[in-house]
């Protein structure tokens, strides 16, 4: 019998709205995720503690655990503590990317579903099947199940520093470059490409690239949040980070590894990497549009915008392919020497400057 359809791994619930957190217990009960409110919340010690004070009275059967940071050890410690402390229906990661990634890993380790409640929109990890955690070797990506539910309260998002919201814009826009790299791998090496995953990731990026609003606009925040969720689901569909990770992310990882104490937020570096990779691909019109939109959202388009000089940027681009061995992008395709990267960057800077 022919296969007529396929199951897509995705959350049971995606609630992106103002006041979404006010009835979290009711939402989870309605979806039979937790009918009695026995939830284990993972939070940060800062903004997470304030949210605990606000929402704990509404969730009397929940337990709250502060996460020390975003390391693999933090995630393992969280899992062990939750396992010893009681029986829960689900783990809730309430916070930014580090908290949600720790909660993802901990939930997977103890065999519980994960509810992701984002307090900022800095990157697409909130709905992805990957937990990115610092380890002894630097940073690692660990496969985990998708969240069973994603809740994004736009009122809470507005309380986050704007820089972290803007960072998410760069991450989603970088999908456009990442999908082009995936298509290049397919064209040159016959790499399998999932058309549905590519379409989801690309359309999330295009919707944001052409949206006239900004972070002060609820409609724009809705599109940004939806773009981050769709990007995460696209990775689940593909079974890989390929729809959202190409040369843009290789350059980002290079910054993180070469300059760990100076690296900028993930989405800022990915957006910059995407604009440069798009320029290297020869698509100057799209690169200029990316730069125009990122400037409008106060995102970096030159390394100097995040405190790096051109030589450091060239060093990062040269090192970038080593961060994802086996991944084929425009960087591997062109295989530029350091001098060629330097010349390409000078042309890029001159073009976007004009």
Coordinates of C-alpha atoms in Angstrom, one line a residue:
X1 CA 0.0 0.0 0.0
X2 CA 1.5 3.4 -0.9
X3 CA 2.3 5.9 1.9
X4 CA -0.3 8.6 1.5
X5 CA 0.8 10.9 4.3
X6 CA 3.4 11.2 7.1
X7 CA 3.3 12.2 10.7
X8 CA 5.0 15.4 11.5
X9 CA 6.6 15.7 15.0
X10 CA 5.2 18.9 16.4
X11 CA 3.8 20.3 19.7
X12 CA 0.3 19.4 20.7
X13 CA -0.2 23.0 21.8
X14 CA 1.2 26.3 20.4
X15 CA -0.2 29.3 22.2
X16 CA 1.2 32.6 21.1
X17 CA -0.9 35.4 22.5
X18 CA -1.1 38.2 25.1
X19 CA -1.8 36.8 28.6
X20 CA -1.1 33.2 27.5
X21 CA 0.5 32.4 30.8
X22 CA -2.5 33.4 32.9
X23 CA -4.3 30.1 32.3
X24 CA -1.3 27.8 31.8
X25 CA -2.8 25.2 34.2
X26 CA -6.1 25.2 32.4
X27 CA -4.4 24.9 29.0
X28 CA -2.4 21.9 30.1
X29 CA -5.4 20.3 31.8
X30 CA -7.5 20.7 28.7
X31 CA -4.9 19.0 26.6
X32 CA -4.5 16.3 29.2
X33 CA -0.8 17.1 29.6
X34 CA -1.3 17.7 33.3
X35 CA -4.8 17.4 34.8
X36 CA -3.6 18.0 38.4
X37 CA -0.9 20.6 37.9
X38 CA 2.0 18.3 39.0
X39 CA 4.6 20.2 37.1
X40 CA 8.3 20.6 37.6
X41 CA 9.3 24.2 36.6
X42 CA 12.9 25.0 35.5
X43 CA 13.7 28.7 35.9
X44 CA 16.6 31.1 36.2
X45 CA 17.5 32.8 39.4
X46 CA 16.8 36.2 38.0
X47 CA 13.7 36.9 35.9
X48 CA 12.6 33.3 36.5
X49 CA 12.3 33.9 40.2
X50 CA 10.1 36.9 39.6
X51 CA 7.8 34.9 37.3
X52 CA 7.6 32.2 40.0
X53 CA 6.4 34.7 42.5
X54 CA 3.8 35.8 40.0
X55 CA 2.5 32.4 38.8
X56 CA 3.2 30.0 41.8
X57 CA -0.2 30.9 43.4
X58 CA -2.0 29.8 40.2
X59 CA -0.1 26.5 40.2
X60 CA -0.2 25.2 43.8
X61 CA 0.9 21.7 42.9
X62 CA 3.9 22.7 41.0
X63 CA 7.6 22.5 42.1
X64 CA 10.2 25.1 41.1
X65 CA 13.8 24.5 40.4
X66 CA 16.4 27.1 39.8
X67 CA 19.0 26.3 37.0
X68 CA 22.5 27.4 37.6
X69 CA 23.4 28.0 34.0
X70 CA 23.5 26.5 30.5
X71 CA 25.9 23.7 30.9
X72 CA 25.6 19.9 30.4
X73 CA 26.4 19.5 34.1
X74 CA 23.5 22.0 35.0
X75 CA 21.1 19.9 32.9
X76 CA 22.2 16.6 34.4
X77 CA 21.9 18.1 38.0
X78 CA 18.5 19.4 37.2
X79 CA 17.3 16.0 36.0
X80 CA 18.7 14.2 39.0
X81 CA 17.1 16.7 41.4
X82 CA 13.7 16.4 39.7
X83 CA 13.9 12.6 39.7
X84 CA 14.6 12.5 43.4
X85 CA 12.1 15.1 44.4
X86 CA 8.8 13.6 43.2
X87 CA 6.6 12.4 40.4
X88 CA 5.5 14.9 37.8
X89 CA 3.3 15.0 34.7
X90 CA 5.7 17.2 32.7
X91 CA 8.7 19.5 32.9
X92 CA 8.2 23.2 32.2
X93 CA 11.1 25.2 30.9
X94 CA 10.3 28.8 31.8
X95 CA 12.9 31.3 30.6
X96 CA 15.3 32.0 27.8
X97 CA 17.3 29.7 25.6
X98 CA 19.7 28.4 28.2
X99 CA 16.9 27.5 30.6
X100 CA 14.7 25.8 28.0
X101 CA 17.7 23.8 26.6
X102 CA 18.5 22.6 30.1
X103 CA 14.9 21.7 30.7
X104 CA 14.7 19.9 27.3
X105 CA 17.7 17.7 28.2
X106 CA 16.5 17.1 31.8
X107 CA 13.0 16.1 30.6
X108 CA 14.5 13.7 28.0
X109 CA 16.8 12.2 30.7
X110 CA 13.9 11.4 33.1
X111 CA 11.4 10.5 30.4
X112 CA 8.9 13.4 30.8
X113 CA 7.3 15.6 28.2
X114 CA 8.6 19.2 28.0
X115 CA 6.5 22.4 27.9
X116 CA 8.5 25.3 26.6
X117 CA 7.5 28.7 28.0
X118 CA 9.7 31.3 26.3
X119 CA 10.3 34.6 28.1
X120 CA 12.3 36.1 25.1
X121 CA 12.5 35.4 21.4
X122 CA 16.3 35.3 21.0
X123 CA 16.6 32.2 18.9
X124 CA 14.9 29.2 17.4
X125 CA 15.8 26.7 20.0
X126 CA 12.6 27.0 21.9
X127 CA 10.8 24.5 19.7
X128 CA 13.7 22.5 18.2
X129 CA 14.6 18.8 18.8
X130 CA 18.1 20.0 20.0
X131 CA 19.5 21.1 23.3
X132 CA 22.6 23.2 23.0
X133 CA 24.7 23.0 26.2
X134 CA 28.2 24.1 27.2
X135 CA 30.5 21.2 28.0
X136 CA 34.2 20.5 28.7
X137 CA 35.0 20.6 25.0
X138 CA 33.2 23.9 24.4
X139 CA 29.6 23.5 23.3
X140 CA 27.6 20.5 22.2
X141 CA 24.2 19.8 20.5
X142 CA 22.1 17.0 22.0
X143 CA 19.1 15.4 20.4
X144 CA 15.9 15.6 22.5
X145 CA 12.2 15.2 21.8
X146 CA 10.2 18.2 20.6
X147 CA 8.3 20.1 23.3
X148 CA 4.8 18.8 23.7
X149 CA 3.6 22.4 24.1
X150 CA 5.0 25.9 23.4
X151 CA 3.5 28.9 25.2
X152 CA 4.6 32.4 24.4
X153 CA 3.0 35.2 26.3
X154 CA 3.5 38.4 24.4
X155 CA 3.1 40.5 27.5
X156 CA 6.0 38.6 29.1
X157 CA 8.1 38.9 25.9
X158 CA 7.7 42.7 26.1
X159 CA 9.4 42.7 29.5
X160 CA 12.6 41.1 28.0
X161 CA 15.5 43.3 26.9
X162 CA 14.9 44.4 23.3
X163 CA 18.3 43.2 22.2
X164 CA 17.2 39.6 22.9
X165 CA 14.1 40.0 20.9
X166 CA 16.0 41.5 18.0
X167 CA 18.4 38.6 18.1
X168 CA 15.6 36.3 17.1
X169 CA 15.0 38.3 14.0
X170 CA 18.6 37.6 12.8
X171 CA 18.2 33.9 13.6
X172 CA 15.0 33.5 11.6
X173 CA 16.2 35.6 8.6
X174 CA 19.3 33.4 8.5
X175 CA 17.0 30.5 7.5
X176 CA 17.0 31.9 3.9
X177 CA 20.7 31.5 3.6
X178 CA 20.7 28.1 5.4
X179 CA 18.2 26.6 2.9
X180 CA 20.2 27.9 0.0
X181 CA 23.2 26.1 1.4
X182 CA 21.1 22.9 1.8
X183 CA 20.0 23.2 -1.8
X184 CA 23.7 23.6 -2.8
X185 CA 24.6 20.4 -1.0
X186 CA 21.8 18.7 -2.9
X187 CA 22.9 20.1 -6.2
X188 CA 26.6 19.4 -5.8
X189 CA 26.7 16.2 -3.8
X190 CA 23.2 14.8 -4.1
X191 CA 22.5 15.4 -0.4
X192 CA 18.9 14.5 0.4
X193 CA 16.7 17.5 0.9
X194 CA 13.3 17.5 2.6
X195 CA 11.1 19.9 0.6
X196 CA 8.6 20.4 3.4
X197 CA 11.2 21.2 6.0
X198 CA 12.9 23.6 3.5
X199 CA 9.7 25.3 2.7
X200 CA 8.8 25.8 6.4
X201 CA 12.2 27.3 7.3
X202 CA 12.4 29.5 4.2
X203 CA 8.9 30.9 4.5
X204 CA 9.5 31.7 8.2
X205 CA 12.5 33.8 7.1
X206 CA 10.7 35.4 4.2
X207 CA 7.7 36.4 6.3
X208 CA 10.0 38.2 8.7
X209 CA 12.2 39.7 6.0
X210 CA 9.2 41.4 4.3
X211 CA 7.2 42.4 7.4
X212 CA 7.0 46.2 7.7
X213 CA 6.6 46.2 11.5
X214 CA 9.0 46.2 14.4
X215 CA 9.4 44.9 17.9
X216 CA 6.9 47.5 19.3
X217 CA 4.2 45.9 17.2
X218 CA 2.2 42.9 18.5
X219 CA 1.6 41.7 14.9
X220 CA 5.4 41.7 14.2
X221 CA 6.1 39.8 17.5
X222 CA 3.5 37.3 16.5
X223 CA 5.2 36.6 13.2
X224 CA 8.6 36.5 14.8
X225 CA 7.4 34.0 17.4
X226 CA 5.6 31.9 14.8
X227 CA 8.8 31.9 12.7
X228 CA 10.9 30.6 15.6
X229 CA 8.3 27.8 16.2
X230 CA 8.1 26.9 12.6
X231 CA 11.9 26.8 12.3
X232 CA 12.1 24.4 15.2
X233 CA 9.4 22.1 13.7
X234 CA 11.3 22.2 10.3
X235 CA 14.3 20.7 12.0
X236 CA 12.1 17.9 13.4
X237 CA 10.6 17.2 10.0
X238 CA 14.1 17.0 8.5
X239 CA 15.6 15.1 11.4
X240 CA 18.5 17.5 11.3
X241 CA 19.3 21.1 11.9
X242 CA 20.0 21.6 8.1
X243 CA 16.9 23.8 7.3
X244 CA 18.1 26.4 9.7
X245 CA 21.9 26.0 9.9
X246 CA 24.3 26.6 7.1
X247 CA 27.3 28.9 6.6
X248 CA 25.5 31.5 8.8
X249 CA 25.6 29.2 11.8
X250 CA 29.2 28.0 11.0
X251 CA 30.3 31.6 11.2
X252 CA 28.3 32.0 14.4
X253 CA 29.9 28.9 16.0
X254 CA 33.4 30.1 14.9
X255 CA 32.8 33.4 16.8
X256 CA 31.7 31.4 19.9
X257 CA 34.7 29.1 19.8
X258 CA 37.4 31.6 18.9
X259 CA 36.2 34.5 21.0
X260 CA 34.1 32.9 23.8
X261 CA 34.2 35.9 26.1
X262 CA 33.4 38.4 23.4
X263 CA 30.8 36.6 21.3
X264 CA 27.5 38.4 20.7
X265 CA 24.0 36.9 21.0
X266 CA 23.5 33.9 18.7
X267 CA 20.9 35.5 16.4
X268 CA 23.0 38.6 15.9
X269 CA 26.0 36.6 14.7
X270 CA 23.8 34.3 12.5
X271 CA 22.2 37.3 10.8
X272 CA 25.6 38.8 10.1
X273 CA 26.8 35.4 8.8
X274 CA 23.8 35.0 6.6
X275 CA 24.2 38.4 4.9
X276 CA 27.9 37.7 4.2
X277 CA 27.2 34.1 3.0
X278 CA 24.4 35.4 0.7
X279 CA 26.8 37.9 -0.7
X280 CA 29.4 35.2 -1.3
X281 CA 26.7 33.2 -3.1
X282 CA 26.5 36.1 -5.6
X283 CA 23.0 37.1 -4.6
X284 CA 23.8 40.7 -4.0
X285 CA 20.2 41.9 -4.1
X286 CA 19.1 39.6 -1.4
X287 CA 22.2 40.4 0.7
X288 CA 21.4 44.1 0.4
X289 CA 17.8 43.5 1.4
X290 CA 18.9 41.5 4.4
X291 CA 21.2 44.3 5.4
X292 CA 18.5 46.9 5.0
X293 CA 16.1 45.0 7.2
X294 CA 18.6 44.1 9.8
X295 CA 19.7 47.8 10.0
X296 CA 16.1 48.8 10.5
X297 CA 15.9 46.4 13.4
X298 CA 19.2 47.6 14.9
X299 CA 21.0 44.3 14.2
X300 CA 24.7 44.1 13.2
X301 CA 25.6 44.0 9.6
X302 CA 29.4 44.5 10.0
X303 CA 31.7 42.9 12.5
X304 CA 32.5 46.3 14.0
X305 CA 28.8 46.5 15.1
X306 CA 29.5 43.7 17.6
X307 CA 33.0 44.7 18.6
X308 CA 35.1 42.7 16.1
X309 CA 37.6 44.1 13.5
X310 CA 37.8 42.9 9.9
X311 CA 40.8 40.6 10.6
X312 CA 38.9 38.8 13.4
X313 CA 35.9 38.4 11.1
X314 CA 38.1 36.9 8.4
X315 CA 39.6 34.6 11.0
X316 CA 36.1 33.4 12.0
X317 CA 35.0 32.8 8.4
X318 CA 38.2 30.9 7.7
X319 CA 37.7 28.7 10.8
X320 CA 33.9 28.3 10.3
X321 CA 33.9 25.1 8.2
X322 CA 35.7 23.3 11.0
X323 CA 32.8 23.8 13.3
X324 CA 30.5 21.5 11.3
X325 CA 32.6 18.7 9.7
X326 CA 30.8 17.1 6.8
X327 CA 28.3 20.0 6.3
X328 CA 28.4 21.5 2.8
X329 CA 27.8 25.2 2.5
X330 CA 28.9 28.1 0.3
X331 CA 32.1 28.3 2.5
X332 CA 33.1 24.7 1.7
X333 CA 32.0 25.1 -2.0
X334 CA 34.2 28.2 -2.6
X335 CA 37.0 27.0 -0.3
X336 CA 38.5 30.5 -0.1
X337 CA 42.0 31.3 1.1
X338 CA 42.4 33.8 3.9
X339 CA 43.4 36.5 1.4
X340 CA 40.3 35.7 -0.7
X341 CA 38.0 36.0 2.3
X342 CA 39.6 39.3 3.2
X343 CA 39.0 40.6 -0.4
X344 CA 35.4 39.3 -0.4
X345 CA 34.7 41.0 3.0
X346 CA 36.1 44.3 1.7
X347 CA 33.8 44.0 -1.3
X348 CA 30.8 43.2 0.9
X349 CA 31.5 46.1 3.3
X350 CA 31.9 48.5 0.4
X351 CA 28.7 47.2 -1.3
X352 CA 26.5 47.5 1.8
X353 CA 28.0 50.8 2.8
X354 CA 26.9 52.2 -0.5

